[in-house]
Short mmCIF file of C-alpha atoms in Angstrom, two decimals:
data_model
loop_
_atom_site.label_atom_id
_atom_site.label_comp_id
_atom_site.label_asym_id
_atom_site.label_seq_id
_atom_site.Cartn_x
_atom_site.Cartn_y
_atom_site.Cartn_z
CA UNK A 1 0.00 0.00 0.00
CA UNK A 2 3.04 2.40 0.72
CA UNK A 3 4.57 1.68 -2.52
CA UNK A 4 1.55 2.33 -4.61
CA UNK A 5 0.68 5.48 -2.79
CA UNK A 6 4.24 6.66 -3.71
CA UNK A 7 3.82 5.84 -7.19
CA UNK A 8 0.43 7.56 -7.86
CA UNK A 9 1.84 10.59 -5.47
CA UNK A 10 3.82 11.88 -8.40
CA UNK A 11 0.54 11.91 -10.23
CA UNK A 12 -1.73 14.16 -7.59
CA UNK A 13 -3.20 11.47 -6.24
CA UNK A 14 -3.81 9.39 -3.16
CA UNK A 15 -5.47 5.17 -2.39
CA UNK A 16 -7.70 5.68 0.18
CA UNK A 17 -10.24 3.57 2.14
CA UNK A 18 -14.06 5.34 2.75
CA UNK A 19 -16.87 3.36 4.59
CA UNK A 20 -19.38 1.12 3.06
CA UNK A 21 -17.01 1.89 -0.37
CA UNK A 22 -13.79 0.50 0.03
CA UNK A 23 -10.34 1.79 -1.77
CA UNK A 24 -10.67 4.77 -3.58
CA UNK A 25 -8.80 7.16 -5.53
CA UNK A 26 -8.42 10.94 -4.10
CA UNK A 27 -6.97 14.06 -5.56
CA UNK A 28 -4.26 15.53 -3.40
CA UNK A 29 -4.11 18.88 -6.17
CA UNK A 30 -6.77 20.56 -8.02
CA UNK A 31 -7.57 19.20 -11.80
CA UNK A 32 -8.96 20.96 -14.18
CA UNK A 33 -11.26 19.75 -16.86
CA UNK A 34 -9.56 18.14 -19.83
CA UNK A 35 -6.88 17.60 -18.04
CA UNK A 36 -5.44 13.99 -17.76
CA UNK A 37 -5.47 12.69 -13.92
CA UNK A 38 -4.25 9.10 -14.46
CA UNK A 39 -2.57 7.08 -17.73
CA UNK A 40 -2.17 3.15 -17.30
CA UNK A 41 -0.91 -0.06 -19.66
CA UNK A 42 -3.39 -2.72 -19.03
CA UNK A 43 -1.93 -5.81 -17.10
CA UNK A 44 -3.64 -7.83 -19.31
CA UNK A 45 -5.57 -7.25 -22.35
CA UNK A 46 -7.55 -9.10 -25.61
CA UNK A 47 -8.90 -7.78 -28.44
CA UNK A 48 -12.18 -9.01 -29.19
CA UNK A 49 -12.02 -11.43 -32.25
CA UNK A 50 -15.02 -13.09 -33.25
CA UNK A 51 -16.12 -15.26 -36.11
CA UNK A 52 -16.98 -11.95 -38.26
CA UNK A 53 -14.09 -9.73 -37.03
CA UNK A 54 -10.66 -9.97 -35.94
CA UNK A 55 -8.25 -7.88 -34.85
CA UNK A 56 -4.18 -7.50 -34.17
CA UNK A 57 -3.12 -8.91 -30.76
CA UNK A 58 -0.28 -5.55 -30.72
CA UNK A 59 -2.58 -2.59 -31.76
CA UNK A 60 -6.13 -4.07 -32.03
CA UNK A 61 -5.92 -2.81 -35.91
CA UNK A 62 -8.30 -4.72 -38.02
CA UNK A 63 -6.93 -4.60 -41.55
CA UNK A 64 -3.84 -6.23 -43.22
CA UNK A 65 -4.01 -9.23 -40.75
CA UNK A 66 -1.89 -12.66 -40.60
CA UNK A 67 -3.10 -15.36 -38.25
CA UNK A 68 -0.28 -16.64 -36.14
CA UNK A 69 0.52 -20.23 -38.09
CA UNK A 70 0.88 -22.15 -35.05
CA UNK A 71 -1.95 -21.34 -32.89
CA UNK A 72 -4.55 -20.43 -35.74
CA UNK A 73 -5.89 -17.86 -33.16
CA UNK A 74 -4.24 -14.69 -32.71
CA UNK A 75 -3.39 -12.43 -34.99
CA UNK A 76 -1.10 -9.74 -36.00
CA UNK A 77 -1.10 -6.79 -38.49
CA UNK A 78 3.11 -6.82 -38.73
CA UNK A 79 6.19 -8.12 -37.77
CA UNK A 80 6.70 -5.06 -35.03
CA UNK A 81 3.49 -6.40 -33.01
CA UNK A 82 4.31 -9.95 -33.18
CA UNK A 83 7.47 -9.21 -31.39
CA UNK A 84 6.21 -6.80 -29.07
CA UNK A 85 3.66 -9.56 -28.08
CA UNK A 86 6.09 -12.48 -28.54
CA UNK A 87 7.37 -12.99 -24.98
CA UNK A 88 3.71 -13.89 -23.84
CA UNK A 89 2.16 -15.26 -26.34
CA UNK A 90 5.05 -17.81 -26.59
CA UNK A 91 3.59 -19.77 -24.04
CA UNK A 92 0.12 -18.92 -25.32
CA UNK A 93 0.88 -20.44 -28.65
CA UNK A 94 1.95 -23.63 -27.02
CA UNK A 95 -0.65 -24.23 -25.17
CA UNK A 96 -3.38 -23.48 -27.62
CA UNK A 97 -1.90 -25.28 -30.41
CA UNK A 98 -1.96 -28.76 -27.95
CA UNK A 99 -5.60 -28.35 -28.09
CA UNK A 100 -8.08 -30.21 -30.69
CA UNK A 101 -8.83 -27.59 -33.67
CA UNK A 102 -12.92 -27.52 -32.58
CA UNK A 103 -11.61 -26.78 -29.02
CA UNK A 104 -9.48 -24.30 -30.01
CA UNK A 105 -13.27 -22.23 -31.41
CA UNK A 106 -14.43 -22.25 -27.89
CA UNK A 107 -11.71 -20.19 -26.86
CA UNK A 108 -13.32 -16.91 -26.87
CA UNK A 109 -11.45 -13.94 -25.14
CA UNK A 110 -12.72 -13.92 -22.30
CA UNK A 111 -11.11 -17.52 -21.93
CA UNK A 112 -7.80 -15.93 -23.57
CA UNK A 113 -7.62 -13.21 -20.97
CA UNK A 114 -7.70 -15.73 -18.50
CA UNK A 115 -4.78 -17.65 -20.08
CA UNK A 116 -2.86 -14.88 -20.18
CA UNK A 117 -3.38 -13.43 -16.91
CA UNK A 118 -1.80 -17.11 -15.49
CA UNK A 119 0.94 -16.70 -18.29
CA UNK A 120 2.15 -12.75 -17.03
CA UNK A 121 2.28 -14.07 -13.66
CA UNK A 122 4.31 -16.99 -14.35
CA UNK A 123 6.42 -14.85 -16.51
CA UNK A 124 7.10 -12.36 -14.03
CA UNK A 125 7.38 -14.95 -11.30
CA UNK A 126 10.54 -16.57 -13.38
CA UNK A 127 11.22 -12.74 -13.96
CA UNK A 128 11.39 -13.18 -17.55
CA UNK A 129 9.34 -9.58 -17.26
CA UNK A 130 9.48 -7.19 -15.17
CA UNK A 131 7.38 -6.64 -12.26
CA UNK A 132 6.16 -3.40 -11.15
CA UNK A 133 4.09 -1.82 -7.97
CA UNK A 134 1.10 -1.25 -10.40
CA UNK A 135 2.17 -4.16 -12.95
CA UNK A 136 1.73 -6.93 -10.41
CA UNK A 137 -0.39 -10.19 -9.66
CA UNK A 138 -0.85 -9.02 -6.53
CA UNK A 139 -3.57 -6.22 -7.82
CA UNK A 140 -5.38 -9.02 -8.95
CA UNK A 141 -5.42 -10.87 -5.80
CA UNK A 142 -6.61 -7.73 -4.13
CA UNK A 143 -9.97 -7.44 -5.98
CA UNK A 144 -13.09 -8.58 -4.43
CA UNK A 145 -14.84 -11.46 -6.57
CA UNK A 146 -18.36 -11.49 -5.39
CA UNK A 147 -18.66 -14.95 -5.62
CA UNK A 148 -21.26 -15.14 -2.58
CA UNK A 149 -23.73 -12.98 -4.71
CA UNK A 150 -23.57 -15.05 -7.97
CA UNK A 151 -26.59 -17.61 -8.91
CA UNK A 152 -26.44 -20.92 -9.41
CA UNK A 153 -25.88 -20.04 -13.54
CA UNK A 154 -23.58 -17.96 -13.17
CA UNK A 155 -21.70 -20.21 -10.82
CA UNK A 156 -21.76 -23.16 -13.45
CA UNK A 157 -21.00 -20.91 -16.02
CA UNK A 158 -17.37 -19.88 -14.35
CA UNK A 159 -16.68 -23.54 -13.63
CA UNK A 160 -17.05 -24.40 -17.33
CA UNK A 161 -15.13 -21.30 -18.37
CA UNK A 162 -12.07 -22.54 -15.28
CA UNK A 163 -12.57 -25.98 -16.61
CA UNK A 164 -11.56 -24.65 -20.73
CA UNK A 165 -8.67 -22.65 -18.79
CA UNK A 166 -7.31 -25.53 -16.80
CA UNK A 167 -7.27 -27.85 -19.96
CA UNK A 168 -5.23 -24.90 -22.04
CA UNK A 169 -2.15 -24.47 -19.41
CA UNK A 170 -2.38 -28.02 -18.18
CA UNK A 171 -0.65 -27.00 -14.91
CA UNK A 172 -1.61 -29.04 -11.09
CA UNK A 173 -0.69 -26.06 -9.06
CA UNK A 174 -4.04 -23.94 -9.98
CA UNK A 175 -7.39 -25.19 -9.29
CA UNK A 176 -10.51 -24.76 -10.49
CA UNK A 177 -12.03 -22.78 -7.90
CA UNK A 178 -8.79 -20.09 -8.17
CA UNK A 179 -9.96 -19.88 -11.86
CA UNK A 180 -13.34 -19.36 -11.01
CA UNK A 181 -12.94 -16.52 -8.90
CA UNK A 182 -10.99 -14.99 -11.08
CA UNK A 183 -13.53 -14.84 -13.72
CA UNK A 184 -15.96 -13.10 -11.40
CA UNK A 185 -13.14 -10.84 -10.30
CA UNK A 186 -12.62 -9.42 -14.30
CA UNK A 187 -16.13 -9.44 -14.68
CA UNK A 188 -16.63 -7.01 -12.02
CA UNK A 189 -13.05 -5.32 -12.55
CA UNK A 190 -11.60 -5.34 -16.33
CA UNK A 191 -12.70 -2.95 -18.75
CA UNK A 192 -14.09 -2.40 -22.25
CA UNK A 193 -11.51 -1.36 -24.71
CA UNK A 194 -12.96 1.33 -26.88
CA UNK A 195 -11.82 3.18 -30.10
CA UNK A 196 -11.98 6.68 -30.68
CA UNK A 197 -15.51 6.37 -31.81
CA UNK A 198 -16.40 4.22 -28.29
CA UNK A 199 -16.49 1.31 -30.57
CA UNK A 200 -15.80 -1.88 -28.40
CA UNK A 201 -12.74 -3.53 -30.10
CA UNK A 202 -10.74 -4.98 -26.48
CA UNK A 203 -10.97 -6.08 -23.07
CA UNK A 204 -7.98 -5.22 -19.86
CA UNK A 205 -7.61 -5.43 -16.22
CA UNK A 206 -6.28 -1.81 -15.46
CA UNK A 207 -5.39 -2.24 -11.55
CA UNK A 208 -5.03 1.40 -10.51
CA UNK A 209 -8.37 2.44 -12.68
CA UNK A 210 -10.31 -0.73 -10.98
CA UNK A 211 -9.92 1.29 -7.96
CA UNK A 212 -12.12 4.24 -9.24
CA UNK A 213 -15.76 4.04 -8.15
CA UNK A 214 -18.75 4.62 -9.93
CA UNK A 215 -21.26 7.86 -9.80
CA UNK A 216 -23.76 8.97 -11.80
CA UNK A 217 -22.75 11.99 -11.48
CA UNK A 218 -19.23 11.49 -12.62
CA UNK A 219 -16.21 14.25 -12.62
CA UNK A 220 -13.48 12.21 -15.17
CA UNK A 221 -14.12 9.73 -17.47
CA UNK A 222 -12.09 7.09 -19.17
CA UNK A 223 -10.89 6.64 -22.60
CA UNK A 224 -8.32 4.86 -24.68
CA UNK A 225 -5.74 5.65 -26.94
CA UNK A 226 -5.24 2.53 -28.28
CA UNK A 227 -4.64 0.15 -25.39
CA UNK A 228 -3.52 2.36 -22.98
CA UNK A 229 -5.94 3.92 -20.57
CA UNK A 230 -6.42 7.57 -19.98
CA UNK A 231 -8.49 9.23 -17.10
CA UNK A 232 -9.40 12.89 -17.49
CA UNK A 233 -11.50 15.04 -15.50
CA UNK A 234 -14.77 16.70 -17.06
CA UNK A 235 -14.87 19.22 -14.58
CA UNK A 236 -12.61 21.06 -12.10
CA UNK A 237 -12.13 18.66 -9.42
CA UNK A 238 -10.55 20.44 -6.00
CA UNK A 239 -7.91 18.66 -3.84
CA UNK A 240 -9.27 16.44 -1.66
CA UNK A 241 -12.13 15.13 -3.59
CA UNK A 242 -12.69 11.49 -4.92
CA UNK A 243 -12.06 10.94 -8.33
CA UNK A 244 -15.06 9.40 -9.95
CA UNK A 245 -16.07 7.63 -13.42
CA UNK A 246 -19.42 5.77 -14.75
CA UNK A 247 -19.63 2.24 -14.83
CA UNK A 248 -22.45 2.06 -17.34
CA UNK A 249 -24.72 4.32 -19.43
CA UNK A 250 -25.91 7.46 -17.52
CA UNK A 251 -28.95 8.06 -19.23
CA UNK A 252 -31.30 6.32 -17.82
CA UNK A 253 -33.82 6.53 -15.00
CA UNK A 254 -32.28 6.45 -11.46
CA UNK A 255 -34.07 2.99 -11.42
CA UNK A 256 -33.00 1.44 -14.37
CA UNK A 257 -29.27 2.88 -13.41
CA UNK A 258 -29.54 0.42 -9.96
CA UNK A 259 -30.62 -1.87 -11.31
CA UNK A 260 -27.80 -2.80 -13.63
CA UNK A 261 -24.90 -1.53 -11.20
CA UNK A 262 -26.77 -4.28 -8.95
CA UNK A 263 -26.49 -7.32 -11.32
CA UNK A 264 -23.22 -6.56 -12.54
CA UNK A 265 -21.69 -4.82 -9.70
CA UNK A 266 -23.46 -6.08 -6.88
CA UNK A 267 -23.36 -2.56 -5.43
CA UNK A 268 -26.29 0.00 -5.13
CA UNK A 269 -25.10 3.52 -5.36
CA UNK A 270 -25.40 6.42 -3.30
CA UNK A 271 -24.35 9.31 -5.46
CA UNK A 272 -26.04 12.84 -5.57
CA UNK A 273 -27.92 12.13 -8.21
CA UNK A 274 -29.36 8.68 -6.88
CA UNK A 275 -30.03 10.25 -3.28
CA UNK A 276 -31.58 13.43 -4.71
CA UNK A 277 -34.29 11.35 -6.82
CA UNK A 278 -37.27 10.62 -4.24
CA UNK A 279 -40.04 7.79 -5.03
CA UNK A 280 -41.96 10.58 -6.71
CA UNK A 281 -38.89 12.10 -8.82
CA UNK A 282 -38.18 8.82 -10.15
CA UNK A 283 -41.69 8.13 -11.78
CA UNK A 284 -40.97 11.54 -12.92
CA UNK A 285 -37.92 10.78 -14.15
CA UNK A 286 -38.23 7.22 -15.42
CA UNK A 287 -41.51 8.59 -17.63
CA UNK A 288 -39.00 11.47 -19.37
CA UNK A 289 -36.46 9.43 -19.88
CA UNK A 290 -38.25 6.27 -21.01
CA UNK A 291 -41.61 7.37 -21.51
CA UNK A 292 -43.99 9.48 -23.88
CA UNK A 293 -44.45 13.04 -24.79
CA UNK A 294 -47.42 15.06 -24.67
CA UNK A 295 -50.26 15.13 -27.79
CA UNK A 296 -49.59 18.93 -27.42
CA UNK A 297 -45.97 20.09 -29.25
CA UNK A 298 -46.72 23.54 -27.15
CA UNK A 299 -46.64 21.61 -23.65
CA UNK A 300 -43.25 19.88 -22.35
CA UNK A 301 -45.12 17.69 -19.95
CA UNK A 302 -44.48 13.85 -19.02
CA UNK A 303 -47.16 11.18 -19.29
CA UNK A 304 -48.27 8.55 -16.51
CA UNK A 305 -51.07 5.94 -17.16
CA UNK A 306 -54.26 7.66 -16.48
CA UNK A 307 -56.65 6.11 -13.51
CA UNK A 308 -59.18 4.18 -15.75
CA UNK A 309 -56.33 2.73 -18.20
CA UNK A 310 -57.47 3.98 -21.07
CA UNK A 311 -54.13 5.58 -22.04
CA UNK A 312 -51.74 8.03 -20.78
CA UNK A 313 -52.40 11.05 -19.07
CA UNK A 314 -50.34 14.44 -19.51
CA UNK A 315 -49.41 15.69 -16.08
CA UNK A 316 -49.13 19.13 -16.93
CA UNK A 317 -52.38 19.99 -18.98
CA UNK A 318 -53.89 16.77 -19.06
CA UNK A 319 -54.86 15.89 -22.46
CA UNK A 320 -54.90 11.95 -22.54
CA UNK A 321 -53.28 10.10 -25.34
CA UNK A 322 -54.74 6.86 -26.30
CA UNK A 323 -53.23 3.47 -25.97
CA UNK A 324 -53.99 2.36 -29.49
CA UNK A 325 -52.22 5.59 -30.68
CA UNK A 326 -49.35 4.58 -28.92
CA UNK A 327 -49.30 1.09 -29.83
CA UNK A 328 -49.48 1.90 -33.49
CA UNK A 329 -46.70 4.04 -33.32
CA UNK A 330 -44.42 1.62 -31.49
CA UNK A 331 -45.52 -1.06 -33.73
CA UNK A 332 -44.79 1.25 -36.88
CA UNK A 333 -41.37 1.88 -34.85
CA UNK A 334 -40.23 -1.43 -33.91
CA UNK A 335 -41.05 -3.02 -38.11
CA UNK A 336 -38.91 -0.20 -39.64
CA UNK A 337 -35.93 -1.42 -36.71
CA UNK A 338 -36.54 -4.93 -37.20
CA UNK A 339 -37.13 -5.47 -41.07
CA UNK A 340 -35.64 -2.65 -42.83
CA UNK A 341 -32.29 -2.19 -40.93
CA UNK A 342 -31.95 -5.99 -41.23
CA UNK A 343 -32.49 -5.95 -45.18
CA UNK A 344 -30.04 -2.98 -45.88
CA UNK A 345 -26.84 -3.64 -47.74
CA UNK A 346 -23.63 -3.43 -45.92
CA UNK A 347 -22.16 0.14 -46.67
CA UNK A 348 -25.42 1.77 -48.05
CA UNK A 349 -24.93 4.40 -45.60
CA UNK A 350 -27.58 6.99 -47.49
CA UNK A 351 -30.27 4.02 -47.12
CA UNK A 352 -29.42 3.59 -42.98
CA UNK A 353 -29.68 7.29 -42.68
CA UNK A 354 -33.11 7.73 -44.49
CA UNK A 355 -34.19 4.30 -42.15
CA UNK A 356 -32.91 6.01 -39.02
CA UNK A 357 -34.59 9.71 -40.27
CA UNK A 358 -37.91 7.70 -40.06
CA UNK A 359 -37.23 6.40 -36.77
CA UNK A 360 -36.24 9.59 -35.36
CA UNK A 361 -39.63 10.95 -36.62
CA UNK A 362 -41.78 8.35 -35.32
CA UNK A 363 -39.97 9.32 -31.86
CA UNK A 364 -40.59 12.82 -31.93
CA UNK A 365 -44.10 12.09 -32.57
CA UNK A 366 -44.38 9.51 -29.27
CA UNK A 367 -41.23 10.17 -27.09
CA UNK A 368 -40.59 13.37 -24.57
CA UNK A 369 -37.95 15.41 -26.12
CA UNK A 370 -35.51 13.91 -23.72
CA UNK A 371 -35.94 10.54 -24.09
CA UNK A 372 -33.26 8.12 -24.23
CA UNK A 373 -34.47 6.22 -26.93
CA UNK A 374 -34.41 9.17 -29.32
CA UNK A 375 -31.53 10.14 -27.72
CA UNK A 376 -29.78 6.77 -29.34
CA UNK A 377 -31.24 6.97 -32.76
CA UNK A 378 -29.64 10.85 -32.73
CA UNK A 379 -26.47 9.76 -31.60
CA UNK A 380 -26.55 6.71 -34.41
CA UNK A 381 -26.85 9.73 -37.11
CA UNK A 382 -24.38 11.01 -35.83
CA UNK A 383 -21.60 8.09 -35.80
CA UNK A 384 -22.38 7.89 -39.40
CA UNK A 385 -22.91 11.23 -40.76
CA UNK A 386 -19.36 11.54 -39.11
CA UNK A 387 -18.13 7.93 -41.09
CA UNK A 388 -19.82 10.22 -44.42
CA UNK A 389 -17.82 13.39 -43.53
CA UNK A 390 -21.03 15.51 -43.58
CA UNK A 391 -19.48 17.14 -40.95
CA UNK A 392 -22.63 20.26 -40.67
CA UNK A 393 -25.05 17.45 -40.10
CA UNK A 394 -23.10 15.74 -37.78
CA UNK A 395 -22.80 19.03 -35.82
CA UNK A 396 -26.58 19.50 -35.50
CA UNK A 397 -26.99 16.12 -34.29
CA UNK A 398 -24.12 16.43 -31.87
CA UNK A 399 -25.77 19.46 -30.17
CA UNK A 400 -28.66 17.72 -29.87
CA UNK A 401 -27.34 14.72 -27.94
CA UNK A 402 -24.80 17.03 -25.90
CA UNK A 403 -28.34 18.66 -24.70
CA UNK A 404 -30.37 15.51 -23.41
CA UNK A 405 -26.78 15.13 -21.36
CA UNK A 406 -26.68 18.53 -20.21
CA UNK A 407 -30.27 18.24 -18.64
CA UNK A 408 -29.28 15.02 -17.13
CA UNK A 409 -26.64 16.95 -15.59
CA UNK A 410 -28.18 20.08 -14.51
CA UNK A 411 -31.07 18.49 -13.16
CA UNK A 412 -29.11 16.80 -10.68
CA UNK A 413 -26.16 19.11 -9.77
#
């Protein structure tokens, strides 16, 4: 614990312990927003390949590929990131290639950053690489596992998944239990690689960033440049105060937010935003965010189901809107998502924005203003009027998502 706080000293920044939360990270300077409060390698890290996509092991590039000839499962774009990755996937490649070829399909990576976690430590056990105070084993030990909280599935799930791991590195000294709880650990602890367009393309364990809790209401947020992590704060954060990123999606209804830190981070949260929404604010809130506008474009107000179920009641001027209104237009909503994105032609960008355009409209027609769900068709335009270059478009639809945030925020600050 000395050692580490030493390290991330240098940085402006102190491991702490705070009740009913555990270790934390604290600023011991002020940081202002932009500016980059923590950078970290991954311990361990995957790109995730799949039967439709696959990308370099080195840079998690996805063009000019070679698969490795041995193993037939990793693969690199050049000779510089096969070497960079050589010392580890040495052993990887030996131990995958002794498996049958239909085996080696199941190895997803999930199962591949398991391996390799086992394979660093070994490595840096027979100090064949180095070992550092944040590039240690010993973070990973140090992570709680929730293992008590997992269901029976789950459970059986890990134990097949340990079972696939034990089989690859063939060694007696692990057992299946060790593997186990490992899983859970990463699922609770590694992250999601993204590219610059929050693409998903990896998965690491980033020790130091594990530490970060969740809020709502975060003040950094974390990004990649390629596979190293970068924290940086979004607003001024003054010394003394807990650094802070989101776990998941932030907009969404304080209940819908619990609800998925609970089943994947078996934690409830108690940030200002969750403790500022009463029982009555989050009906409130829940029926903005996820529910219908008013019949009336001059009124702003949220609907609730009216008394005698017959629709959906305005709460600010009360004009009802019926439930076969609503119906039709989420039928009419969910046929253009399911049949017409489906049937469009790879690269036929023009015909996915016209598609989208009609979805959008629907969604003005039915959803409040700041709804998530046309919140997420806006911010698909966007990603590809951006992949077009229509960069004025893209503009228009970027102030339009940056608003449903802002309101999130404001609301709640």
């Amino acid at each position: 614990m000395e050692e580490l706080q030493n390290v991330v000293r240098d940085g402006g920044l102190a491991v702490s312990n705070l009740p009913e939360k555990g270790r934390c990270l604290l600023t011991t300077k002020n940081f202002h927003p932009g500016e980059v409060i923590l950078r970290q390698e991954p311990y361990v890290c995957v790109p995730n390949n799949s039967s439709t996509v696959s990308r370099c092991d080195g840079c998690f590039a996805s063009e000019n590929l070679k698969k490795c000839s041995a193993c037939q499962v990793v693969w690199y774009c050049g000779s510089t990131c096969q070497k960079s990755e050589w010392k580890l996937h040495r052993l990887e490649c030996g131990a995958l290639s002794r498996l049958e070829k239909e085996k080696r399909k199941a190895v997803t990576p999930s199962i591949r950053l398991m391996v390799r976690l086992y394979l660093r430590r070994k490595l840096q056990n027979e100090m064949f690489i180095p070992t550092g105070v944040t590039d240690s084993y010993n973070f990973v030990e140090s992570l709680v596992s929730h293992l008590k909280e997992l269901d029976e599935k789950q459970l059986v799930l890990y134990a097949q998944m340990a079972n696939l791991v034990h089989l690859i590195l063939q060694w007696p000294e692990i057992n299946l239990k060790e593997i186990a709880e490992n899983f859970s650990k990463l699922a609770c602890n590694a992250h999601t690689i993204c590219d610059c367009e929050l693409r998903p393309v990896g998965t690491g364990l980033y020790p130091i960033v594990s530490i970060i809790n969740h809020s709502c209401l975060p003040n950094a947020v974390l990004i990649f440049e390629g596979k190293s992590s970068v924290v940086r704060a979004v607003e001024h954060i003054p010394e003394g105060a807990e650094v802070s990123i989101a776990y998941i999606d932030t907009a969404g209804s304080t209940m819908t937010r619990q609800k998925a830190l609970k089943e994947q981070y078996f934690f409830t949260c108690t940030c200002t935003r969750c403790i500022k929404v009463g029982q009555h604010d989050d009906i409130q809130e829940n029926a903005i965010l996820e529910g219908y506008r008013c019949k009336d474009d001059r009124c702003n107000g949220f609907l609730l189901r009216d008394s005698e179920d017959k629709g959906f009641a305005c709460q600010t001027c009360g004009l009802l809107r019926s439930k076969e209104e609503v119906k039709r237009i989420v039928c009419e909503i969910t046929a253009i998502s399911d049949k017409k994105l489906k049937s469009t032609s790879p690269g036929n960008h023009k015909e996915v924005i016209s598609i989208y355009k009609m979805i959008e409209k629907l969604q003005m027609e039915l959803c409040h203003p700041f709804s998530i769900s046309l919140m997420r068709t806006q911010e698909e335009l966007l990603k590809i009027l951006m992949e077009l270059g229509d960069w004025r478009e893209a503009l228009a639809y970027c102030r339009l998502t940056i608003t449903g945030y802002q309101k999130l925020k404001l609301d709640y600050c």
